[in-house]
Tab-separated table of C-alpha atoms and ligand atoms in Angstrom:
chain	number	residue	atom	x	y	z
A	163	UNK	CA	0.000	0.000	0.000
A	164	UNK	CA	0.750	3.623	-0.644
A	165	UNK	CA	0.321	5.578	2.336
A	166	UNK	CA	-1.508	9.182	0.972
A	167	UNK	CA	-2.475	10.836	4.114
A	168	UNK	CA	-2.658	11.158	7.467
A	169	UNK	CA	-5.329	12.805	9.918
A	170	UNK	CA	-4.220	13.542	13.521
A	171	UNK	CA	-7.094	14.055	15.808
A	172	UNK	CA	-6.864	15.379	19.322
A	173	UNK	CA	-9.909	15.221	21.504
A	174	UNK	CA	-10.150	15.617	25.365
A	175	UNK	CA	-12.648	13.115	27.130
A	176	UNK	CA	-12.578	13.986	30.699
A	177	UNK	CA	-12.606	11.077	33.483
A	178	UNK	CA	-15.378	9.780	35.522
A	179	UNK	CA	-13.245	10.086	38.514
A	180	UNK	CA	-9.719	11.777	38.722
A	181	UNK	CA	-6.902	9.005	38.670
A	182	UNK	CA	-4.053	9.534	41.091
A	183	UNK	CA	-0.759	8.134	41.136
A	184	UNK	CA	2.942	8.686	42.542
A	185	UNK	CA	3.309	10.912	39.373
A	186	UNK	CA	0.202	13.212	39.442
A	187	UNK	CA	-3.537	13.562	39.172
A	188	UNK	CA	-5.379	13.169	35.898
A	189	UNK	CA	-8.947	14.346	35.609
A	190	UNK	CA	-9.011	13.668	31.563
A	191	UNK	CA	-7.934	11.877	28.845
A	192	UNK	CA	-6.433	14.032	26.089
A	193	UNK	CA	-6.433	11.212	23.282
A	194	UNK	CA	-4.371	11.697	20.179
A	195	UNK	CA	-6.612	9.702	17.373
A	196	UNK	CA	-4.447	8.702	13.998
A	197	UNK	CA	-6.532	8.700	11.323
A	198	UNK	CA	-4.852	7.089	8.119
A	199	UNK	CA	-5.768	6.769	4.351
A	200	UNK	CA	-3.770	4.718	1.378
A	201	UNK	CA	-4.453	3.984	-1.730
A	202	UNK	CA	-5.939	0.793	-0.540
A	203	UNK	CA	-8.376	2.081	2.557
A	204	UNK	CA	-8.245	3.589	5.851
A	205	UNK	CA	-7.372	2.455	9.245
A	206	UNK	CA	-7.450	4.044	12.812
A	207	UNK	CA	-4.422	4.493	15.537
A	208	UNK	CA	-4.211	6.139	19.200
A	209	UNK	CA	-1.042	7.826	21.324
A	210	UNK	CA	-1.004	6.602	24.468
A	211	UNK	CA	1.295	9.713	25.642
A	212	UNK	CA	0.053	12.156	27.987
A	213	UNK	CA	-0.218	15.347	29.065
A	214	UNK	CA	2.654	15.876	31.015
A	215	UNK	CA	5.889	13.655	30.779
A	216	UNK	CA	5.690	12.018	34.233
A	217	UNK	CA	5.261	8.891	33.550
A	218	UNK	CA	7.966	8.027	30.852
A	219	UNK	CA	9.642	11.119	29.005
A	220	UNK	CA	6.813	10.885	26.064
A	221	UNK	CA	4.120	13.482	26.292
A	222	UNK	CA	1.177	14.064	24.117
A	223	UNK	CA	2.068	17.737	22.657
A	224	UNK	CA	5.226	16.312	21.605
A	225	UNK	CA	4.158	13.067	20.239
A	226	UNK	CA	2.366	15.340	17.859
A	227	UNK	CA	4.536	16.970	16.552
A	228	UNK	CA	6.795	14.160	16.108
A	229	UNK	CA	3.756	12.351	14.130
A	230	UNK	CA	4.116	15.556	11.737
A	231	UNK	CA	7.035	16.574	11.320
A	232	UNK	CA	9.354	12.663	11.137
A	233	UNK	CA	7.098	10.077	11.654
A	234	UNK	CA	3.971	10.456	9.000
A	235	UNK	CA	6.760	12.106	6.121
A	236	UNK	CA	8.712	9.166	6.625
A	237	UNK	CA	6.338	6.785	5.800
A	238	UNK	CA	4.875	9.154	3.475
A	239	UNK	CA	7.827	9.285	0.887
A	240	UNK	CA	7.542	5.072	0.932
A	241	UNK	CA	6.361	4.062	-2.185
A	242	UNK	CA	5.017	0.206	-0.964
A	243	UNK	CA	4.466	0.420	2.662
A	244	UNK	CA	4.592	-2.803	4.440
A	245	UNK	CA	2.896	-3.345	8.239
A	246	UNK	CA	6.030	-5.789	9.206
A	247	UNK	CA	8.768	-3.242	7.652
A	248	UNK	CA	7.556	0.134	10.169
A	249	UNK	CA	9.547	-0.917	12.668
A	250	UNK	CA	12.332	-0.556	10.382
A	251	UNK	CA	11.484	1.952	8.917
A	252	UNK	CA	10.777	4.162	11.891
A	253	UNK	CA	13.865	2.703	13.822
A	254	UNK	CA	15.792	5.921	12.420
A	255	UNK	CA	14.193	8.481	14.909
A	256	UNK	CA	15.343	7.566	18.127
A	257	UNK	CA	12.716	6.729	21.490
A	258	UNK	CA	9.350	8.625	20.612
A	259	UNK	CA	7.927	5.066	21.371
A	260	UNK	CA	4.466	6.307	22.067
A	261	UNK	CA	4.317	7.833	18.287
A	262	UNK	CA	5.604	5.243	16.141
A	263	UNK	CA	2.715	3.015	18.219
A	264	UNK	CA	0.134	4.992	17.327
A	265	UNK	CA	1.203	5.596	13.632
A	266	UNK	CA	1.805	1.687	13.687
A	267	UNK	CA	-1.591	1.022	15.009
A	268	UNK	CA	-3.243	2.633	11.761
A	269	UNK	CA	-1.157	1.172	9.381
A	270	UNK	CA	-2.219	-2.269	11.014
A	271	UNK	CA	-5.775	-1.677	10.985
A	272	UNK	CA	-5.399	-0.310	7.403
A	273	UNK	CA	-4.087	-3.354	6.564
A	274	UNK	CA	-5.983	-5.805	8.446
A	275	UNK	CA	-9.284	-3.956	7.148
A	276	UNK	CA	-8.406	-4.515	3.593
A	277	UNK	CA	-7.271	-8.287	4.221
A	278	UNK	CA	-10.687	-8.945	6.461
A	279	UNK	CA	-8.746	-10.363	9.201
A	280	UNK	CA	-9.260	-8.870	12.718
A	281	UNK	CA	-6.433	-7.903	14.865
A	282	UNK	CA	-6.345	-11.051	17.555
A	283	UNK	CA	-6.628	-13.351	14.461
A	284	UNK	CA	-3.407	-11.614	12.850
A	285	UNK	CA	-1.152	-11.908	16.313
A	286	UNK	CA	-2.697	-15.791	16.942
A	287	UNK	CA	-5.050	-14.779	19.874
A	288	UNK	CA	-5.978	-18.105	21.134
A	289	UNK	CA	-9.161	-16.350	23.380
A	290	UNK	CA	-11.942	-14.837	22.366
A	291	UNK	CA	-12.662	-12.960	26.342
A	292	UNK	CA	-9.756	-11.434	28.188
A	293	UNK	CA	-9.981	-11.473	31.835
A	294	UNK	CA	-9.435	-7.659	33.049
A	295	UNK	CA	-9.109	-5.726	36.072
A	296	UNK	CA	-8.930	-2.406	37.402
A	297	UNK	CA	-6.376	0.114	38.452
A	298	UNK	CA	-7.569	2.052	41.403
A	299	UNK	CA	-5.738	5.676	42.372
A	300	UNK	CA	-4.619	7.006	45.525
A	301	UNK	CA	-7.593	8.109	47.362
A	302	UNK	CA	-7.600	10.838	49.886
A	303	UNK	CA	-8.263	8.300	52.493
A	304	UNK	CA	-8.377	4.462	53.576
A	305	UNK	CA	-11.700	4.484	53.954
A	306	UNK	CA	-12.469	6.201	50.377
A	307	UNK	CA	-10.066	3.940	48.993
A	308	UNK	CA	-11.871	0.882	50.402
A	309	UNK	CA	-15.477	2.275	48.914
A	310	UNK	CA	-13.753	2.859	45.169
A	311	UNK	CA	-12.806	-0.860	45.760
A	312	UNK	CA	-16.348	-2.301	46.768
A	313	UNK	CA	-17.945	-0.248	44.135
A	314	UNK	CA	-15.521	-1.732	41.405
A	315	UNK	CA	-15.902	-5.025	43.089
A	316	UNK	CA	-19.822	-4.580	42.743
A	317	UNK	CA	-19.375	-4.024	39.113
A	318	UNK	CA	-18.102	-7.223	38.362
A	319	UNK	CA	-13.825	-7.135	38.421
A	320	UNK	CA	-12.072	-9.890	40.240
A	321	UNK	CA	-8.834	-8.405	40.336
A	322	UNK	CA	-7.844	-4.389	41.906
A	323	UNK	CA	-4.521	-2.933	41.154
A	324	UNK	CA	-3.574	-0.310	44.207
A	325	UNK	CA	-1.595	2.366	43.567
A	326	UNK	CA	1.366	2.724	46.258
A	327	UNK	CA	3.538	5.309	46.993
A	328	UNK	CA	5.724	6.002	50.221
A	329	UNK	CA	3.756	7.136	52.707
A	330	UNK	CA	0.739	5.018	50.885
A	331	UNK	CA	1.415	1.458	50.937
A	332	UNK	CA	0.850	-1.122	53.835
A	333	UNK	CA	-1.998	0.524	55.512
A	334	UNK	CA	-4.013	0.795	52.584
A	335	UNK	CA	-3.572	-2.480	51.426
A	336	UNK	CA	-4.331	-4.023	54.704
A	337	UNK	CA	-7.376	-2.774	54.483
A	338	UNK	CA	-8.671	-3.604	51.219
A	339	UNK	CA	-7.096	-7.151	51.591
A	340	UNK	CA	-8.923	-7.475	55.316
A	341	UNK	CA	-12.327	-6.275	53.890
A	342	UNK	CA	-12.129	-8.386	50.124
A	343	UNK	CA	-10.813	-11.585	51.587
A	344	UNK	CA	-10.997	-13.395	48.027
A	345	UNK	CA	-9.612	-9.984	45.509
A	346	UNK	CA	-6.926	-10.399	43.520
A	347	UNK	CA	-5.017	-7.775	44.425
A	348	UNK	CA	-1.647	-6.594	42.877
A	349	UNK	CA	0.527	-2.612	43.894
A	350	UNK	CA	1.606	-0.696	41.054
A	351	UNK	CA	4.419	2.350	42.545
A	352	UNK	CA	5.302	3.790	39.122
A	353	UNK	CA	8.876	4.224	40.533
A	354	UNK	CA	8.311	6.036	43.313
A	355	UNK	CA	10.602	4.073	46.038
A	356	UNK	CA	14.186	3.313	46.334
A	357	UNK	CA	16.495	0.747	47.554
A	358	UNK	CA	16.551	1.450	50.992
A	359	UNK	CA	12.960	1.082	51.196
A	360	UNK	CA	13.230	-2.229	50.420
A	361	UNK	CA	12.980	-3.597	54.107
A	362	UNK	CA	9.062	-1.345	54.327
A	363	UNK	CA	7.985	-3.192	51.063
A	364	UNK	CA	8.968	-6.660	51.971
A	365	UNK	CA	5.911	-5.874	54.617
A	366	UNK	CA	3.585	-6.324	51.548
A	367	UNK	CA	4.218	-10.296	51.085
A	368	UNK	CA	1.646	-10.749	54.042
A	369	UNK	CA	-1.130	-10.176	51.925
A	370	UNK	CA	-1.214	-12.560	48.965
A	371	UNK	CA	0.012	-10.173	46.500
A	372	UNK	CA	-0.250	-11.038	42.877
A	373	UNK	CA	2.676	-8.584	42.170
A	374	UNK	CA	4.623	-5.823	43.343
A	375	UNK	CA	4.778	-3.794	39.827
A	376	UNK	CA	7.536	-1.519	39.207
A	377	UNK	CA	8.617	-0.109	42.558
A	378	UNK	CA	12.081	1.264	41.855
A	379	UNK	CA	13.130	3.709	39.201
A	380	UNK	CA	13.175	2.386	35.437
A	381	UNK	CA	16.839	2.146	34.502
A	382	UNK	CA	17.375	0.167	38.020
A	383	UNK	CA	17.581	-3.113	37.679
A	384	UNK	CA	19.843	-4.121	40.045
A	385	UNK	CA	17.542	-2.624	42.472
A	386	UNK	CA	14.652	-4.602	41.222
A	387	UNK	CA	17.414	-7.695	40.927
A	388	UNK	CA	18.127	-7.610	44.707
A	389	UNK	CA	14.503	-7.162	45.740
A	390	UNK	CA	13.198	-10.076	43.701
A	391	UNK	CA	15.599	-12.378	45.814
A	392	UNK	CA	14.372	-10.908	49.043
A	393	UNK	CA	10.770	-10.344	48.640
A	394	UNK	CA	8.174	-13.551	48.418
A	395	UNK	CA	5.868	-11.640	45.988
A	396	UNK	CA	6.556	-11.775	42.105
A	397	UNK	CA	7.801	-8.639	40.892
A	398	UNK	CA	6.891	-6.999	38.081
A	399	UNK	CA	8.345	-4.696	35.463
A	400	UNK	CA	6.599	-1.814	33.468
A	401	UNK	CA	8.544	1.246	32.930
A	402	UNK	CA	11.757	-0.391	32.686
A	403	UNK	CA	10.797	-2.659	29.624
A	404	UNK	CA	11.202	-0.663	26.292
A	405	UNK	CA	11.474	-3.335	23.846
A	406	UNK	CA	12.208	-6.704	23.731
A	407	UNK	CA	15.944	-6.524	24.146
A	408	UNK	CA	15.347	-4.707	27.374
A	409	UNK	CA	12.593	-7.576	28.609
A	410	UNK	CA	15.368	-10.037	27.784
A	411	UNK	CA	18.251	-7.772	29.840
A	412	UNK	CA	15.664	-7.567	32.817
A	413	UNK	CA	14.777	-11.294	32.441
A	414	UNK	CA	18.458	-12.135	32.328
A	415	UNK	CA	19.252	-9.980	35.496
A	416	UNK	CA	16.591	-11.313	37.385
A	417	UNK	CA	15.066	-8.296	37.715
A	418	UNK	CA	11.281	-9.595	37.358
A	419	UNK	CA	9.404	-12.178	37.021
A	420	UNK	CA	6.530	-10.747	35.069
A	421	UNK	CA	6.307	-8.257	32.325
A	422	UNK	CA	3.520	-5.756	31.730
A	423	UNK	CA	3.233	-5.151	27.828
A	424	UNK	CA	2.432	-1.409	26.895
A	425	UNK	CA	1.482	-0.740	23.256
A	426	UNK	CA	2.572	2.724	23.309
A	427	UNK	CA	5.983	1.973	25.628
A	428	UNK	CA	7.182	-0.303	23.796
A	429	UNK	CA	6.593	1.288	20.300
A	430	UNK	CA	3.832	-0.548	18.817
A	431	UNK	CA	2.076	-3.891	18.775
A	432	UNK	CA	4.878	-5.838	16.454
A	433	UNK	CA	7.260	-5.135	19.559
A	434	UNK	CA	4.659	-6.310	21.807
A	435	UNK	CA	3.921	-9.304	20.228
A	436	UNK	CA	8.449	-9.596	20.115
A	437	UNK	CA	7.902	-9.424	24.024
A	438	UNK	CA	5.189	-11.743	24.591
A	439	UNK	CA	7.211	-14.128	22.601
A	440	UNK	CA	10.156	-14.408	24.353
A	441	UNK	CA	8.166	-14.014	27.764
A	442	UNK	CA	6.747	-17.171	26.326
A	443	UNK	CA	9.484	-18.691	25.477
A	444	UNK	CA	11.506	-17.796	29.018
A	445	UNK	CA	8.551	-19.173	31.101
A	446	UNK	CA	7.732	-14.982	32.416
A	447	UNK	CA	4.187	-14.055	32.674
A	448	UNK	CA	3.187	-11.276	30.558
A	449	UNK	CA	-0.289	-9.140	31.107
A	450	UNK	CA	-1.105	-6.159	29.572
A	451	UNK	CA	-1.574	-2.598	31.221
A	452	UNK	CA	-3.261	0.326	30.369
A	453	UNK	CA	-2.846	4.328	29.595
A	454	UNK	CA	-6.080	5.550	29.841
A	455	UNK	CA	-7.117	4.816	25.932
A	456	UNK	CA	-10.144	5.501	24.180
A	457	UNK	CA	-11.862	2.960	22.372
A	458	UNK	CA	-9.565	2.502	20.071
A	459	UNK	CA	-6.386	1.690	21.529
A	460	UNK	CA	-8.744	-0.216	24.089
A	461	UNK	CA	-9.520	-2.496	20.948
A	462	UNK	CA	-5.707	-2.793	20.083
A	463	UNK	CA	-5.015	-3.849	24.141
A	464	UNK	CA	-8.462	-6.117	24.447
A	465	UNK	CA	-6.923	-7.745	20.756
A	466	UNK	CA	-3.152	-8.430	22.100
A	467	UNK	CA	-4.233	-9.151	25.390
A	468	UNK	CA	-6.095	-12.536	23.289
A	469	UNK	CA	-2.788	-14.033	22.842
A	470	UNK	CA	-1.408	-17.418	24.414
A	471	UNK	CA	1.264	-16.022	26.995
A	472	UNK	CA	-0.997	-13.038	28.810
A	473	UNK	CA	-1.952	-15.306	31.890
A	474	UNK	CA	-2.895	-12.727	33.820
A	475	UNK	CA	-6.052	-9.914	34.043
A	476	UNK	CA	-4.851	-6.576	32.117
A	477	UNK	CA	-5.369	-3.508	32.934
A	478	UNK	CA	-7.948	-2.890	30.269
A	479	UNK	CA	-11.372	-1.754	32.222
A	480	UNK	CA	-14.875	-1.174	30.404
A	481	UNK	CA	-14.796	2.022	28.610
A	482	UNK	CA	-17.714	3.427	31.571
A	483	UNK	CA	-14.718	2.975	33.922
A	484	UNK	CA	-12.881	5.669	32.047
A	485	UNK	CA	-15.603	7.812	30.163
A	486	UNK	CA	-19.372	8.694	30.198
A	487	UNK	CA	-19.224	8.226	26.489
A	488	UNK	CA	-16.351	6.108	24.654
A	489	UNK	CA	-15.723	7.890	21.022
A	490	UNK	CA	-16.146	4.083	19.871
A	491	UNK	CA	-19.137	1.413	20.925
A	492	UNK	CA	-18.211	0.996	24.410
A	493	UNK	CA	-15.931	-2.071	25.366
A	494	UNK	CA	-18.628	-4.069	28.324
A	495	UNK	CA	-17.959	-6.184	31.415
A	496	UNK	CA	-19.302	-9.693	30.888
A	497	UNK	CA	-18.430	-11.230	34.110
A	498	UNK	CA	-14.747	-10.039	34.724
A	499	UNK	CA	-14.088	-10.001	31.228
A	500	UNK	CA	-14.190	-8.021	27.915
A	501	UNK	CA	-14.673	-9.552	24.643
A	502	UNK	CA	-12.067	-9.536	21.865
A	503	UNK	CA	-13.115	-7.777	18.811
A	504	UNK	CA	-13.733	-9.880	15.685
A	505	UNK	CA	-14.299	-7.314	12.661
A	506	UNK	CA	-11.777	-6.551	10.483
A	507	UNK	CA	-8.742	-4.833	12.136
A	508	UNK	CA	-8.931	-3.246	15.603
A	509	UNK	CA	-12.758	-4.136	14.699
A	510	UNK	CA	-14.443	-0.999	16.039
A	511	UNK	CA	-16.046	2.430	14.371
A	512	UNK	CA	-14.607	5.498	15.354
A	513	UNK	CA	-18.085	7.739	16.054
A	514	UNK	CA	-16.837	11.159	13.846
A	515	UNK	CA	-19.728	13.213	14.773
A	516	UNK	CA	-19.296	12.758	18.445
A	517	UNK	CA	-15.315	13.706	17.398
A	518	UNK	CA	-17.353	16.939	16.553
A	519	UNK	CA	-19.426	17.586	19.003
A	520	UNK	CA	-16.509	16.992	21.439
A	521	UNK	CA	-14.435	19.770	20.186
A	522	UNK	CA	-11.967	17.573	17.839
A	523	UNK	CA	-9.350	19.442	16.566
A	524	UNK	CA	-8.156	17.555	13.436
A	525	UNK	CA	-4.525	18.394	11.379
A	526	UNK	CA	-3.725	16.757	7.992
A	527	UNK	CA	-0.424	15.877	6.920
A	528	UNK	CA	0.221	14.746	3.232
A	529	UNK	CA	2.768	14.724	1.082
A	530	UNK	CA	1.794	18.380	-0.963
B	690	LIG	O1	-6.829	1.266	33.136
B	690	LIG	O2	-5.854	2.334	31.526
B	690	LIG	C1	-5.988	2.035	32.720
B	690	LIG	C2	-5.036	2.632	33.715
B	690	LIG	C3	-4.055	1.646	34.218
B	690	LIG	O3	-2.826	2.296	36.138
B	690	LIG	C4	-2.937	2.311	34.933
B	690	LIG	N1	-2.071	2.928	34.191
B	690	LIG	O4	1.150	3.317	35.541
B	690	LIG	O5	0.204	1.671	34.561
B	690	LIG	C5	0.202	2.833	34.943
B	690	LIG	C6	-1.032	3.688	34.758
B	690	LIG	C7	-0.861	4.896	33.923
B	690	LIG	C8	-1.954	5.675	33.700
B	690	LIG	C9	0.313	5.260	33.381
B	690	LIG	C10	-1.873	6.802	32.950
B	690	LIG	C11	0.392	6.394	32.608
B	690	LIG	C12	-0.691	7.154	32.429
């Protein structure tokens, strides 16, 4: 295919309840839609960046205008553009992993669209429901904390992720663990502690922990190395795993023994699917989290999340978790799980005039 061009779409959806973590609050989503036409159809993509660059040194603003100005020219100027070859292709502008993801995304949907083949059946998803769960923020207080959790629990989800940071740890998780006996439960610190806290966190392996996820900063593995021998709870990477190369370095060091797949961290779903493959083939579980999408990077998570090696609930809620209106058909608990789209691509329709009606600001990039 001959990619002609490219529509970048930037819409703010605000939350149905702020979301706070060690690295700020966020009361809204600001998605970044990629909206891409070739000679041989049109496919859909979403940035999982965000506002502010807190969370990895990507932020939505900036993914933007590396979309325009490297990214979409790039693959632009190709005269037969090939899904497998982006990768590649893109590999010339360093990090901006968030981008090439979303520009990545399109070009897959574009492409699975046109062959008829949905997303999960193009990266062998073996399930056609993906168990999910929810991440839960840092509440002002235990006992707010402990109502989010019942009324989550209410709706149906099985398994909580608490945020933790210092000062916000034990306590809380005592008592969500003392009220929902039977929760999964699993702390997510977005690199908020360091090594000498590791005696304090240790305290968490009395509650029957799924994981500890990402507790020290991202370039420290050692850190992570020594606390996986001393803690009983499996540890977890997120932020530290950029590609496959680094999954295999952190595997190697004994850094983790899970791995939380990002779309948008990693730099798009071919590196995911490198990640889940060697997870596979090292014996690591793999699950996959969660930025906040829309609809339609929702469909690209629900679709990867199908595959053989993600053993454990993602971090991909129902869209009413996130929004009072999804800019797609809204992704619904049944049970604890979601189901796996089966149209054509990321198998979901983007709803334009809502885009609208919401405020969309839209930018075209082409070759002229
Ligand atoms: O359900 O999409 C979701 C949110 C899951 O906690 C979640 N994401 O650190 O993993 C994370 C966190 C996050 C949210 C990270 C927003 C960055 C931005």
């Amino acid at each position: 295919m001959k990619l002609e061009r490219v529509e970048i779409i930037r819409v703010k959806l605000p939350l149905v309840r702020p979301f706070r973590t060690s690295f700020g609050e966020q009361t809204l989503r600001d998605v970044l839609l990629v909206n891409a036409y070739s000679t041989d159809g049109q496919g859909w993509g979403e940035c999982a960046a965000q506002v502010d660059p807190y969370y990895s040194e990507e932020f939505i603003d900036g993914a933007q205008q590396m979309l325009e100005r490297w990214l979409i020219p790039l693959l632009l100027a190709q005269r037969n553009l090939v899904p497998e070859e982006i990768p590649e292709l893109l590999y010339r502008v360093k990090g901006h992993r968030s981008a090439k993801a979303a520009i990545e995304m399109a070009l897959l949907d574009m492409h699975l669209r046109v062959k008829g083949q949905s997303l999960s059946r193009y990266l062998d998803g073996v399930r056609d429901t993906v168990e999910v769960g929810v991440a839960v923020g840092i509440a002002d207080s235990i006992s707010e904390l402990v109502d989010v959790v019942a009324d989550y629990v209410a709706d149906g989800y099985t398994r909580v992720k608490l945020k933790i940071e210092p000062g916000w740890d034990v306590e809380p998780v005592r008592a969500v663990r003392d009220r929902f006996g039977g929760l999964q439960i699993q702390v997510d610190a977005n690199a908020a502690y360091r090594a000498e806290d590791i005696g304090h966190l240790k305290k968490l392996d009395e509650f029957g922990l799924l994981m500890i996820e990402q507790p020290f900063e991202e370039d420290d593995l050692a850190t992570h190395a020594l606390f996986s021998q001393q803690v009983l709870t499996a540890v977890c990477l997120d932020e530290s795993i950029v590609s496959a190369r680094s999954a295999e370095a952190a595997i190697d060091a004994g850094a983790c023994s899970i791995v939380n797949i990002k779309v948008g961290r990693v730099g798009g779903l071919l590196e995911s699917r490198k990640i889940h493959d060697l997870c596979v083939l090292r014996g690591v579980d793999v699950w996959c989290g969660g930025m906040l999408e829309s609809g339609v990077g929702r469909a690209a998570n629900v679709s990867l999340a199908s595959m053989s090696g993600f053993t454990l609930p993602g971090d991909i809620s129902a869209s009413n978790r996130y929004f009072v209106q999804d800019i797609t058909e809204p992704f619904e608990l049944v049970g604890s799980c979601l189901k796996v789209p089966t149209g054509a691509g990321l198998g979901i329709a983007v709803d334009q005039d809502l885009l609208t009606s919401l405020g969309a600001v839209r930018t075209h990039v082409s070759s002229h």
